mmCIF file of C-alpha atoms in Angstrom:
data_model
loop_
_atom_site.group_PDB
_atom_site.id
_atom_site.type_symbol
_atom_site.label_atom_id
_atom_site.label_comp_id
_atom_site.label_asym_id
_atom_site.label_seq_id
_atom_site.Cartn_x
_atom_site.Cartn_y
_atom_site.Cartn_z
ATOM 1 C CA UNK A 394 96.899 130.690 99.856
ATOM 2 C CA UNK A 395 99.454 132.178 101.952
ATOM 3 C CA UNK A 396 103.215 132.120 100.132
ATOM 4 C CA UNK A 397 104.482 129.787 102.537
ATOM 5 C CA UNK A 398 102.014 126.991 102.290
ATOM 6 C CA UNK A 399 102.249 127.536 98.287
ATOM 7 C CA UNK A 400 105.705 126.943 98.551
ATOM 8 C CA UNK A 401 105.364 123.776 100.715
ATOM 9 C CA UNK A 402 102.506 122.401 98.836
ATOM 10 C CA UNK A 403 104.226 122.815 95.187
ATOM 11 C CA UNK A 404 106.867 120.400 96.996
ATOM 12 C CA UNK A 405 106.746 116.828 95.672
ATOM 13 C CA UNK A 406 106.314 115.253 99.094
ATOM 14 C CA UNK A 407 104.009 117.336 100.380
ATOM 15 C CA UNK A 408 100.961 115.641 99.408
ATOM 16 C CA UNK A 409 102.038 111.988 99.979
ATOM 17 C CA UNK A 410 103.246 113.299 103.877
ATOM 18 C CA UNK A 411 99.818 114.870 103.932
ATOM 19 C CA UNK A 412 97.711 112.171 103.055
ATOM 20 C CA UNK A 413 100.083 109.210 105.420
ATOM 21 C CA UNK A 414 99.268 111.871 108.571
ATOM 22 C CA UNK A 415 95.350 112.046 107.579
ATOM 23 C CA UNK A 416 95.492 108.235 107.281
ATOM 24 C CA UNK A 417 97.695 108.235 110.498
ATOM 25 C CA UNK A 418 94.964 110.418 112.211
ATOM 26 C CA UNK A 419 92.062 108.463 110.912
ATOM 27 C CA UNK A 420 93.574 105.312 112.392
ATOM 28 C CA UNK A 421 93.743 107.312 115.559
ATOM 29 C CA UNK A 422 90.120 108.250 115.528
ATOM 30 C CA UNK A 423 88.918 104.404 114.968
ATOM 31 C CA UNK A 424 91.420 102.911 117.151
ATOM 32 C CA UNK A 425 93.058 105.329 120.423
ATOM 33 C CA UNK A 426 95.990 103.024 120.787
ATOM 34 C CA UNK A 427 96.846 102.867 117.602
ATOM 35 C CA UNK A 428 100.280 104.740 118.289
ATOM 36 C CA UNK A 429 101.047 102.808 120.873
ATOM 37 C CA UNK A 430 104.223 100.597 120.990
ATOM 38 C CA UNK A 431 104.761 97.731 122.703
ATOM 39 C CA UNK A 432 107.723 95.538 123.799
ATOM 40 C CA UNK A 433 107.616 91.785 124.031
ATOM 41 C CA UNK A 434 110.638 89.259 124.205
ATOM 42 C CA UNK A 435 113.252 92.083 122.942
ATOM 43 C CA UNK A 436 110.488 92.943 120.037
ATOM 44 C CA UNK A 437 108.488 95.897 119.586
ATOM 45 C CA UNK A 438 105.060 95.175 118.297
ATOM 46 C CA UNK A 439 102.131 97.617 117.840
ATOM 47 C CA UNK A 440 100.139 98.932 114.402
ATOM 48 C CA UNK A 441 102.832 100.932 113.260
ATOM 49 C CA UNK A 442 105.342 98.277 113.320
ATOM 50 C CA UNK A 443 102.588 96.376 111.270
ATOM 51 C CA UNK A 444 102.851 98.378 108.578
ATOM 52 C CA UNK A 445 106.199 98.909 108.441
ATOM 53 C CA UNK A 446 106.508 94.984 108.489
ATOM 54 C CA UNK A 447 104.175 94.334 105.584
ATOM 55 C CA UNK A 448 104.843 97.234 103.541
ATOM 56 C CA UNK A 449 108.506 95.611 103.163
ATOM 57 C CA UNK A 450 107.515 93.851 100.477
ATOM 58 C CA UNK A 451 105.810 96.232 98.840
ATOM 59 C CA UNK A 452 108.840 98.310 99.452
ATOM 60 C CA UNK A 453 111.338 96.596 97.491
ATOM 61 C CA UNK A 454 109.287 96.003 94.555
ATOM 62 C CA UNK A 455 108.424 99.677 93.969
ATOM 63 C CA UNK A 456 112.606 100.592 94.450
ATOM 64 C CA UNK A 457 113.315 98.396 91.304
ATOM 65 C CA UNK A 458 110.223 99.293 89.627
ATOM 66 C CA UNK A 459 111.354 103.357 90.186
ATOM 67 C CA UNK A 460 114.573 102.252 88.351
ATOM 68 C CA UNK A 461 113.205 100.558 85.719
ATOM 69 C CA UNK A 462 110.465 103.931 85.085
ATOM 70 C CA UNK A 463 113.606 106.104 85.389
ATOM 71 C CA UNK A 464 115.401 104.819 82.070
ATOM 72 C CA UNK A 465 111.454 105.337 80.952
ATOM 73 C CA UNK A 466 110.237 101.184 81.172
ATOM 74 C CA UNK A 467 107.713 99.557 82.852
ATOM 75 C CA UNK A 468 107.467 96.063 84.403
ATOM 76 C CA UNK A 469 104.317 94.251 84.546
ATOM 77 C CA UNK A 470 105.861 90.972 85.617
ATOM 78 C CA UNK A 471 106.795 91.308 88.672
ATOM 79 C CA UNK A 472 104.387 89.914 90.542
ATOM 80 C CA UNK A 473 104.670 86.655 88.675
ATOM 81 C CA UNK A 474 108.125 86.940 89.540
ATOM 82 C CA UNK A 475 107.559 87.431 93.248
ATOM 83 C CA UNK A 476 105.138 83.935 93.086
ATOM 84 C CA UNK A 477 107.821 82.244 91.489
ATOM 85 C CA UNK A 478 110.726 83.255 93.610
ATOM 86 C CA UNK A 479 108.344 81.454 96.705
ATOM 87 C CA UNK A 480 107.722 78.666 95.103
ATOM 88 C CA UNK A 481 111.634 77.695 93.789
ATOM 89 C CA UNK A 482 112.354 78.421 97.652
ATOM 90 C CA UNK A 483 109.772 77.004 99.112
ATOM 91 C CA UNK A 484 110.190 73.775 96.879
ATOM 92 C CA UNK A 485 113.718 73.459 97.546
ATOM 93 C CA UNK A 486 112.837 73.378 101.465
ATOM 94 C CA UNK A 487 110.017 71.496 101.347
ATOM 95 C CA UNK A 488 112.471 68.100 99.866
ATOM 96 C CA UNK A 489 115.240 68.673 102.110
ATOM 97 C CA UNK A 490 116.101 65.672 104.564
ATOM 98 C CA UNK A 491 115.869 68.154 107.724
ATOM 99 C CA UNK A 492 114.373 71.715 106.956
ATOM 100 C CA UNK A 493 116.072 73.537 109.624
ATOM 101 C CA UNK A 494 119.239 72.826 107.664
ATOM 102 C CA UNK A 495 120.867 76.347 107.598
ATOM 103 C CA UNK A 496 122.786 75.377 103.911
ATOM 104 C CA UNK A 497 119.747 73.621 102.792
ATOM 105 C CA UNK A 498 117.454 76.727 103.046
ATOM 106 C CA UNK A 499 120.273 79.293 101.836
ATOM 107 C CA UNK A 500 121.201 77.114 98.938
ATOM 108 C CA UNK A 501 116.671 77.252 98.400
ATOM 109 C CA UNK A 502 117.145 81.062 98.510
ATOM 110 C CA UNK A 503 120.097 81.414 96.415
ATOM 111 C CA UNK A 504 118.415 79.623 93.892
ATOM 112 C CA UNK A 505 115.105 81.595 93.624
ATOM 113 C CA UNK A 506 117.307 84.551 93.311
ATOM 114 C CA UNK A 507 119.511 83.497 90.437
ATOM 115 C CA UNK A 508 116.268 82.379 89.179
ATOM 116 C CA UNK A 509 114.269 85.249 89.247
ATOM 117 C CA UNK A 510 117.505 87.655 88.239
ATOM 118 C CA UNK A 511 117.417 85.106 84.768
ATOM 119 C CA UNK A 512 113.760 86.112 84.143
ATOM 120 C CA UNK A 513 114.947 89.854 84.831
ATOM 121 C CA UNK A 514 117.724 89.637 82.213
ATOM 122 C CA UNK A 515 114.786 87.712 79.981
ATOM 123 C CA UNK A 516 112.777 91.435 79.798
ATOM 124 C CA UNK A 517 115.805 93.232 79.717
ATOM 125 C CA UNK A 518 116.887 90.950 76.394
ATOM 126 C CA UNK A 519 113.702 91.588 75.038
ATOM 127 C CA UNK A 520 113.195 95.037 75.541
ATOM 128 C CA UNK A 521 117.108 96.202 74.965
ATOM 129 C CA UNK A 522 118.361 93.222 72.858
ATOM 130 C CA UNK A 523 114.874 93.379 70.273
ATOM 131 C CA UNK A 524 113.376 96.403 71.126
ATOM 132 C CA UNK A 525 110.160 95.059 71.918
ATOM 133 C CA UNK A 526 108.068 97.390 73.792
ATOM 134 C CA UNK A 527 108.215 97.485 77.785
ATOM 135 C CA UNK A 528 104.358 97.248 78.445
ATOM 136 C CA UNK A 529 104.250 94.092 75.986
ATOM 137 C CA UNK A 530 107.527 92.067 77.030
ATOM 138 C CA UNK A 531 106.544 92.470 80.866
ATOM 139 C CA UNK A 532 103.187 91.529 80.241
ATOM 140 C CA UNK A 533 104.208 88.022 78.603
ATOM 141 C CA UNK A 534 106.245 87.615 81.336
ATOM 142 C CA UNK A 535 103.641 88.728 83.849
ATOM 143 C CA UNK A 536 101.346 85.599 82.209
ATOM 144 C CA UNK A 537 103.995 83.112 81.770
ATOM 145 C CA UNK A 538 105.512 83.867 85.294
ATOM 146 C CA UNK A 539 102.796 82.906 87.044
ATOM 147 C CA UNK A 540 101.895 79.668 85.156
ATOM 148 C CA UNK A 541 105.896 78.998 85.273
ATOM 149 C CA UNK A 542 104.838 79.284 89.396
ATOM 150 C CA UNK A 543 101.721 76.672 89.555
ATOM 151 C CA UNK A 544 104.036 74.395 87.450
ATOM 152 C CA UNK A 545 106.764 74.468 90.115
ATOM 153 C CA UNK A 546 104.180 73.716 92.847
ATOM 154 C CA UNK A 547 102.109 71.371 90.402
ATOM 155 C CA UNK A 548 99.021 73.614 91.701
ATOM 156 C CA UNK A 549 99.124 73.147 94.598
ATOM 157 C CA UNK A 550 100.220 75.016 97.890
ATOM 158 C CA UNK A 551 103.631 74.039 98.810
ATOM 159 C CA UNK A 552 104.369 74.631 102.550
ATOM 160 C CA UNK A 553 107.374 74.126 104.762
ATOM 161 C CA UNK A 554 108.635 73.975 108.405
ATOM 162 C CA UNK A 555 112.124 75.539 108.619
ATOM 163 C CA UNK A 556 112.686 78.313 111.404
ATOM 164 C CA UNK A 557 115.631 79.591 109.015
ATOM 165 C CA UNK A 558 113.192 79.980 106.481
ATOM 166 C CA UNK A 559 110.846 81.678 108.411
ATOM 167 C CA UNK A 560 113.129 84.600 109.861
ATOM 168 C CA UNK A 561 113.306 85.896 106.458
ATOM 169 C CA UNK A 562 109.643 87.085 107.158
ATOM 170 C CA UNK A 563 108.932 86.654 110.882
ATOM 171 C CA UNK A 564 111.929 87.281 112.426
ATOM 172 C CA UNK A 565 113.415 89.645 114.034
ATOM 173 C CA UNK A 566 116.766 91.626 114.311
ATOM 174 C CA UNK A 567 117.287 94.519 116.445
ATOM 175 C CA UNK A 568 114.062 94.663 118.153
ATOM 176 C CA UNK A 569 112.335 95.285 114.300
ATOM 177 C CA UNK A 570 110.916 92.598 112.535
ATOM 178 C CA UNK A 571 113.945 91.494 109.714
ATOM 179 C CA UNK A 572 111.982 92.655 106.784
ATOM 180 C CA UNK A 573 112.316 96.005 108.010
ATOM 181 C CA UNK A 574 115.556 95.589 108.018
ATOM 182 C CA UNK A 575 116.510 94.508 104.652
ATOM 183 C CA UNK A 576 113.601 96.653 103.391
ATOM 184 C CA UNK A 577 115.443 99.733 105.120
ATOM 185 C CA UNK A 578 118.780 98.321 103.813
ATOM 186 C CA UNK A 579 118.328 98.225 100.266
ATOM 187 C CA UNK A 580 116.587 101.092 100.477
ATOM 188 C CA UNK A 581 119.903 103.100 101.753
ATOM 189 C CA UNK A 582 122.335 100.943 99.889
ATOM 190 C CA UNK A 583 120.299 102.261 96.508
ATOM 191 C CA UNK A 584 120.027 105.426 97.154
ATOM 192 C CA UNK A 585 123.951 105.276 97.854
ATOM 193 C CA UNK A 586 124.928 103.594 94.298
ATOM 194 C CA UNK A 587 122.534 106.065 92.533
ATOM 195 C CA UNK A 588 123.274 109.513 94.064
ATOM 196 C CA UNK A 589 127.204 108.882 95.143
ATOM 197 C CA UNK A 590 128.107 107.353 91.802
ATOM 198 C CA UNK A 591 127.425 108.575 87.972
ATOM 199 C CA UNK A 592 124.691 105.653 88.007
ATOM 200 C CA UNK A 593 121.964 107.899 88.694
ATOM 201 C CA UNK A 594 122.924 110.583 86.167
ATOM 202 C CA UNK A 595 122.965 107.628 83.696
ATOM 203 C CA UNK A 596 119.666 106.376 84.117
ATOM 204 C CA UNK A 597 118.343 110.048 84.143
ATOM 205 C CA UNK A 598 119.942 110.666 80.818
ATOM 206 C CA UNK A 599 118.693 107.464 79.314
ATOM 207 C CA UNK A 600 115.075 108.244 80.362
ATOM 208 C CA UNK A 601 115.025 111.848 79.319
ATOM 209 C CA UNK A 602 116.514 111.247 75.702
ATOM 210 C CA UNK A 603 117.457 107.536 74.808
ATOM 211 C CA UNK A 604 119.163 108.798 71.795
ATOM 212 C CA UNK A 605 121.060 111.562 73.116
ATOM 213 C CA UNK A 606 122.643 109.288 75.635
ATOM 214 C CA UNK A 607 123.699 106.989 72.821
ATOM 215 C CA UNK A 608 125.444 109.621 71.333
ATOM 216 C CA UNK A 609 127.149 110.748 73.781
ATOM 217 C CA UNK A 610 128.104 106.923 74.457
ATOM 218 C CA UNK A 611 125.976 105.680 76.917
ATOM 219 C CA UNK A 612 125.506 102.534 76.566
ATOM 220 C CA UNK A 613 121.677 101.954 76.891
ATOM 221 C CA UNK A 614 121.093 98.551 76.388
ATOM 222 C CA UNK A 615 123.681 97.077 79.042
ATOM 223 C CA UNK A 616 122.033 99.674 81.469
ATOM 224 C CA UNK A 617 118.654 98.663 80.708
ATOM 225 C CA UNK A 618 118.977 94.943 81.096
ATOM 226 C CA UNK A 619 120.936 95.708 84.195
ATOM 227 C CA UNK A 620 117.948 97.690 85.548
ATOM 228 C CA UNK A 621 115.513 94.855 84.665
ATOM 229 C CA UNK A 622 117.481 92.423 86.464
ATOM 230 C CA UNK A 623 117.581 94.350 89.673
ATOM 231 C CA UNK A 624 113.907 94.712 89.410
ATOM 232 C CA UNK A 625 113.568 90.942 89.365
ATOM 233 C CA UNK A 626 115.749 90.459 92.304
ATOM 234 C CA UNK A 627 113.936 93.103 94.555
ATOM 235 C CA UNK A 628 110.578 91.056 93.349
ATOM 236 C CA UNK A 629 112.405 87.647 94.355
ATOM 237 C CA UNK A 630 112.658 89.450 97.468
ATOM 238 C CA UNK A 631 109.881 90.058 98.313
ATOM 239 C CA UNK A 632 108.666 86.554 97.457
ATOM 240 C CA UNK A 633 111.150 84.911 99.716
ATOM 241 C CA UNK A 634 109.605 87.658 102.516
ATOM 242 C CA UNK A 635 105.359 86.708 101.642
ATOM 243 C CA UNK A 636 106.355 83.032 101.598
ATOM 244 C CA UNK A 637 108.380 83.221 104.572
ATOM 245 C CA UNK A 638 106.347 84.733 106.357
ATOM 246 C CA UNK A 639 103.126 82.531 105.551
ATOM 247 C CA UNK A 640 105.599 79.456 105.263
ATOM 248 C CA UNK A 641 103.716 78.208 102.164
ATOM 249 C CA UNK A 642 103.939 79.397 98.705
ATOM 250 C CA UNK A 643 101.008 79.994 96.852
ATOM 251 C CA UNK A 644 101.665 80.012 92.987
ATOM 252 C CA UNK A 645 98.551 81.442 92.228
ATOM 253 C CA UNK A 646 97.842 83.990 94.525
ATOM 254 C CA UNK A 647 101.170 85.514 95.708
ATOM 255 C CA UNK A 648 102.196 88.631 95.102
ATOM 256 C CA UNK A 649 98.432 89.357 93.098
ATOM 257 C CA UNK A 650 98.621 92.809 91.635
ATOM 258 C CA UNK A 651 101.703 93.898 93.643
ATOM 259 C CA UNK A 652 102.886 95.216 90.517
ATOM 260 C CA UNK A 653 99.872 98.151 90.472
ATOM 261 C CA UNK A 654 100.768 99.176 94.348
ATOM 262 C CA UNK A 655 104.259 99.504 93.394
ATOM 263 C CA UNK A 656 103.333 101.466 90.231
ATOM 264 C CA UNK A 657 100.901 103.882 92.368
ATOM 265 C CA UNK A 658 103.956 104.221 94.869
ATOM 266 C CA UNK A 659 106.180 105.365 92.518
ATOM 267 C CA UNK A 660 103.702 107.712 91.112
ATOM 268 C CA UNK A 661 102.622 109.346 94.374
ATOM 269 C CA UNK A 662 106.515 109.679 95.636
ATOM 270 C CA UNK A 663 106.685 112.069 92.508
ATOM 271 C CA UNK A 664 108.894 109.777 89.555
ATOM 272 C CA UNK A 665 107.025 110.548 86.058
ATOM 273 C CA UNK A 666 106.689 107.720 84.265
ATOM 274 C CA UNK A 667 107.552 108.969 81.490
ATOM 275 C CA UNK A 668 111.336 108.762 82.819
ATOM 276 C CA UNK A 669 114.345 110.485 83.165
ATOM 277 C CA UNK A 670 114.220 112.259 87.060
ATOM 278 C CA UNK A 671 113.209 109.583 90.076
ATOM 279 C CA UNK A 672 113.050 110.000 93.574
ATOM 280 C CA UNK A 673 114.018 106.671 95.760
ATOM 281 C CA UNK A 674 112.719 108.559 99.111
ATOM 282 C CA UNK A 675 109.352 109.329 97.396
ATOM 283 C CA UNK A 676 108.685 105.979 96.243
ATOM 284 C CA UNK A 677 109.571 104.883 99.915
ATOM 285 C CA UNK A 678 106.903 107.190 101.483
ATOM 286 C CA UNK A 679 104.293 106.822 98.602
ATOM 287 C CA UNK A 680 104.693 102.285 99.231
ATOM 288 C CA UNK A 681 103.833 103.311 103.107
ATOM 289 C CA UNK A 682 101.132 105.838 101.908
ATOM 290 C CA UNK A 683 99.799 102.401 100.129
ATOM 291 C CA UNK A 684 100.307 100.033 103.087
ATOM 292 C CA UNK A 685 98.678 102.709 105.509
ATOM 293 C CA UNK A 686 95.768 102.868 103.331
ATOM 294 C CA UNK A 687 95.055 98.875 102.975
ATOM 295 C CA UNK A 688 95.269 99.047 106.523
ATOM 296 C CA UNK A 689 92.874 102.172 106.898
ATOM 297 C CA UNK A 690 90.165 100.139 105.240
ATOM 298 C CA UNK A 691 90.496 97.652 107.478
ATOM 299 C CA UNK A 692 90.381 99.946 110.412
ATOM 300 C CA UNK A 693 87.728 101.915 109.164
ATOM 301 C CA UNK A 694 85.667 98.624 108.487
ATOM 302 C CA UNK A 695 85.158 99.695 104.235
ATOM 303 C CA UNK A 696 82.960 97.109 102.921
ATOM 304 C CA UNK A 697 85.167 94.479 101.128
ATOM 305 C CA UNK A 698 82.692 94.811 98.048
ATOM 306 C CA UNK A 699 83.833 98.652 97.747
ATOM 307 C CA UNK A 700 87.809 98.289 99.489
ATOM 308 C CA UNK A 701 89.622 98.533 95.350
ATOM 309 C CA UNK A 702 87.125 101.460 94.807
ATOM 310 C CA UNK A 703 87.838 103.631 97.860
ATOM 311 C CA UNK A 704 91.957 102.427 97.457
ATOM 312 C CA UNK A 705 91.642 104.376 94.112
ATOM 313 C CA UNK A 706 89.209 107.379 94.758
ATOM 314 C CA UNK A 707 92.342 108.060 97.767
ATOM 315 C CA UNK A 708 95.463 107.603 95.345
ATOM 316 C CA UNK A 709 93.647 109.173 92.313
ATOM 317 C CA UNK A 710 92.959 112.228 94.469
ATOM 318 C CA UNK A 711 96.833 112.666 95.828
ATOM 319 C CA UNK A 712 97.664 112.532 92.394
ATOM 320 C CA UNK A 713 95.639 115.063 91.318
ATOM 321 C CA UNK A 714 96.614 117.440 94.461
ATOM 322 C CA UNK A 715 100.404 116.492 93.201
ATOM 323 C CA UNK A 716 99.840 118.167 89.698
ATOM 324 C CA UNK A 717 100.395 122.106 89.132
ATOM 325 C CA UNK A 718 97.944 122.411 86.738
ATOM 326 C CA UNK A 719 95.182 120.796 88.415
ATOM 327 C CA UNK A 720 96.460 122.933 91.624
ATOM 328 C CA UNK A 721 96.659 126.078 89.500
ATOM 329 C CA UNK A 722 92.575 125.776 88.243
ATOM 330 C CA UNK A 723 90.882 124.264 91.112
ATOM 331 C CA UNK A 724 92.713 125.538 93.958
ATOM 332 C CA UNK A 725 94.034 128.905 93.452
ATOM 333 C CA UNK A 726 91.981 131.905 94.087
ATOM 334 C CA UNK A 727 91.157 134.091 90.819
ATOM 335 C CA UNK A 728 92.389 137.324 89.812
ATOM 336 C CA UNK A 729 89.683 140.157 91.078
ATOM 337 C CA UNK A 730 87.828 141.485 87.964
ATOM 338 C CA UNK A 731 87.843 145.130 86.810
ATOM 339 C CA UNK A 732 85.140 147.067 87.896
ATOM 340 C CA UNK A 733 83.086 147.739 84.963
ATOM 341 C CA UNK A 734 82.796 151.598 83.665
ATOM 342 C CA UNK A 735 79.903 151.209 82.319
ATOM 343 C CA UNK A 736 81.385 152.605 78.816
ATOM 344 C CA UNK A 737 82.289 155.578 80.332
ATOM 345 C CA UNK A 738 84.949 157.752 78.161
ATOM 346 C CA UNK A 739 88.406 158.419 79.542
ATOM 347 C CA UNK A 740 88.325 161.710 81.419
ATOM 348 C CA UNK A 741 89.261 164.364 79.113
ATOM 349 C CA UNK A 742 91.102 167.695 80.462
ATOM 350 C CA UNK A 743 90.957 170.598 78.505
ATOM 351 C CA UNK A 744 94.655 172.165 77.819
ATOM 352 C CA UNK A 745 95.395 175.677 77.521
ATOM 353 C CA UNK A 746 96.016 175.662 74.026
ATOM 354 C CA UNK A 747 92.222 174.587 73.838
ATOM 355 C CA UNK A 748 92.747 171.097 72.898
ATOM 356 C CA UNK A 749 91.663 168.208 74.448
ATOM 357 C CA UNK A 750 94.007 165.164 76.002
ATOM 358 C CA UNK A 751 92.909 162.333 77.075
ATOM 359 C CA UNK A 752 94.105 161.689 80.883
ATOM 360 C CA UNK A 753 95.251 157.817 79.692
ATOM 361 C CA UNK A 754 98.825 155.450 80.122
ATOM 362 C CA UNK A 755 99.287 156.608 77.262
ATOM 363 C CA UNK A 756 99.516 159.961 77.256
ATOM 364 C CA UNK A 757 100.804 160.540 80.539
ATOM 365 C CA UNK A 758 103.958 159.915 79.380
ATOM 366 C CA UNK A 759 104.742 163.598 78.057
ATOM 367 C CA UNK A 760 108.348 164.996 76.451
ATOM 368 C CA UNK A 761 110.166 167.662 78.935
ATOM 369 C CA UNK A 762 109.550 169.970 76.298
ATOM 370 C CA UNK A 763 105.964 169.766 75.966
ATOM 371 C CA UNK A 764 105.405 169.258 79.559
ATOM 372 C CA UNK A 765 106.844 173.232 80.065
ATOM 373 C CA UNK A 766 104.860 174.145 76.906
ATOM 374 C CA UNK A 767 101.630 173.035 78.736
#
């Protein structure tokens, strides 16, 4: 390949930018106006805004899940945690006296965040405080969470009526739907604690060599449970955004597997996870690359039977067009081979003093003083 397009393709964004525009383009193919905007009331409205809109979500969970994977952790649970933030809200609403109460619905929300932070501080305890292992103390919670949900709503699909409620979701501030906007806002207001303060060099050091960085007195363990609690709260989010915007919560089925899209994001926007370096504008693109993509399938009209098998064949080939190796075998050209000789012997040039010397690397390299002798 031409140097210029090596360069730009060993560049950890250029793959996830590559495969959003084919996606883009596909869309474009099934459906002409796919680009086109629309405004409505003050609004805009059209498939792009779609996807911003419910990607916001999606978003938020895979900023605190790139956290969590930079101090080298995982967390399984939050999509329990995103079902249970909906259902303390939605709860809460659903018994007040008048449900477009204004206090009554931010007192709701208040309390399915300080809810879902305690359950955040829970895996942080038990990962920091014990030393259990990430994968495992997520995945109780991950169980537990989501029966903890169906208990709140006693099975059963709690929905609500409140218009206050429902902005959180479906309204709109600007002319973009509100989700954007909070979506967009944590977004920059992370990416300003992590890069403008000694935060970011923290987590960094704490993924790359947990021991090192308690040596040099960082102190891991507050860190980590801090990182585990902002996790939560971008989950309890993103619950208060899928139940707002549905007005019901759905203990059972919210946020389902919300936890593998935001692990696949922060893969594909080029965080390892086996910690240390992360990249908040990667995961950003790489949760739209996986929000373009649901809606591709839908576009394209995938069979629903074979929509989790296509999702992967896409994401598992980015990430193998993101690795250097992979790159280096399959698509760089070969070095040209040596034509063969045939066994031919080196040529041979007869010297005045009627020896023989071999015309060879080797002996081309002659002293001044034998040079002039020959």
């Amino acid at each position: 390949m031409p140097p210029l397009i090596t360069r730009l393709a060993a560049h950890r964004l250029f793959w996830p930018l590559a495969l959003l525009a084919a996606l883009l383009v596909t869309n474009v193919v099934h459906t002409p106006d796919f680009f086109s905007i629309r405004i409505r009331d003050g609004h805009l409205f059209g498939s792009l805004v779609d996807i911003l809109r419910l990607g916001s979500p999606l978003l938020l969970v895979a900023l605190g899940m790139t956290l969590v994977i930079a101090i080298g952790g995982i967390d399984l649970s939050v999509g329990a945690v995103v079902a249970v933030s909906g259902a303390v809200a939605c709860l809460n609403i659903s018994e007040l006296t008048d449900q477009r109460s204004v206090g009554g619905v931010v007192v709701a929300v208040l309390l399915a965040l300080g809810v879902c932070i305690a359950l955040g501080v829970w895996n942080g305890v038990l990962v920091a405080g014990i030393g259990m292992q990430p994968i495992i103390a997520t995945l109780i919670l991950m169980v537990a969470g989501r029966g903890v949900a169906q208990m709140i709503t006693s099975g059963r699909i709690v929905t609500v009526n409140s218009e206050p409620y429902h902005l959180i979701g479906g309204g709109y501030e600007l002319g973009l739907p509100l989700s954007v906007v909070i979506a967009a806002a944590v977004l920059v207001l992370t990416g300003l604690v992590v890069r403008r303060t000694a935060l970011g060099l923290l987590l960094e050091a704490v993924g790359g060599n947990r021991e090192a960085s308690r040596l040099v007195g960082i102190r891991a363990r507050g860190l980590t449970i801090a990182v585990y609690a902002f996790c939560a709260l971008c989950a309890a989010g993103a619950g208060l955004m899928i139940s707002s915007n549905v007005a019901a919560a759905d203990g059972n089925n919210a946020g389902l597997w919300i936890e593998l899209d935001a692990i696949l994001a922060v893969v594909i926007g080029g965080t390892s996870l086996t910690g240390g370096r992360f990249h908040l504008g990667g995961t950003a693109i790489g949760a739209l690359v996986i929000q373009t993509l649901s809606t591709t399938v839908y576009t394209v009209g995938v069979p629903p039977e074979t929509t989790l098998v296509f999702k992967a064949l896409v994401v598992m080939a980015v990430c193998l067009l993101q690795s250097p190796a992979f790159r280096t075998k399959v698509l760089s050209r070969k070095p040209p081979r040596r034509p063969d000789t045939g066994g031919a012997r080196p040529d041979v040039t007869a010297t005045s003093t009627g020896t023989s010397r071999s015309n060879t690397p080797a002996n081309a390299a002659q002293s001044p003083k034998e040079a002039t002798t020959l």
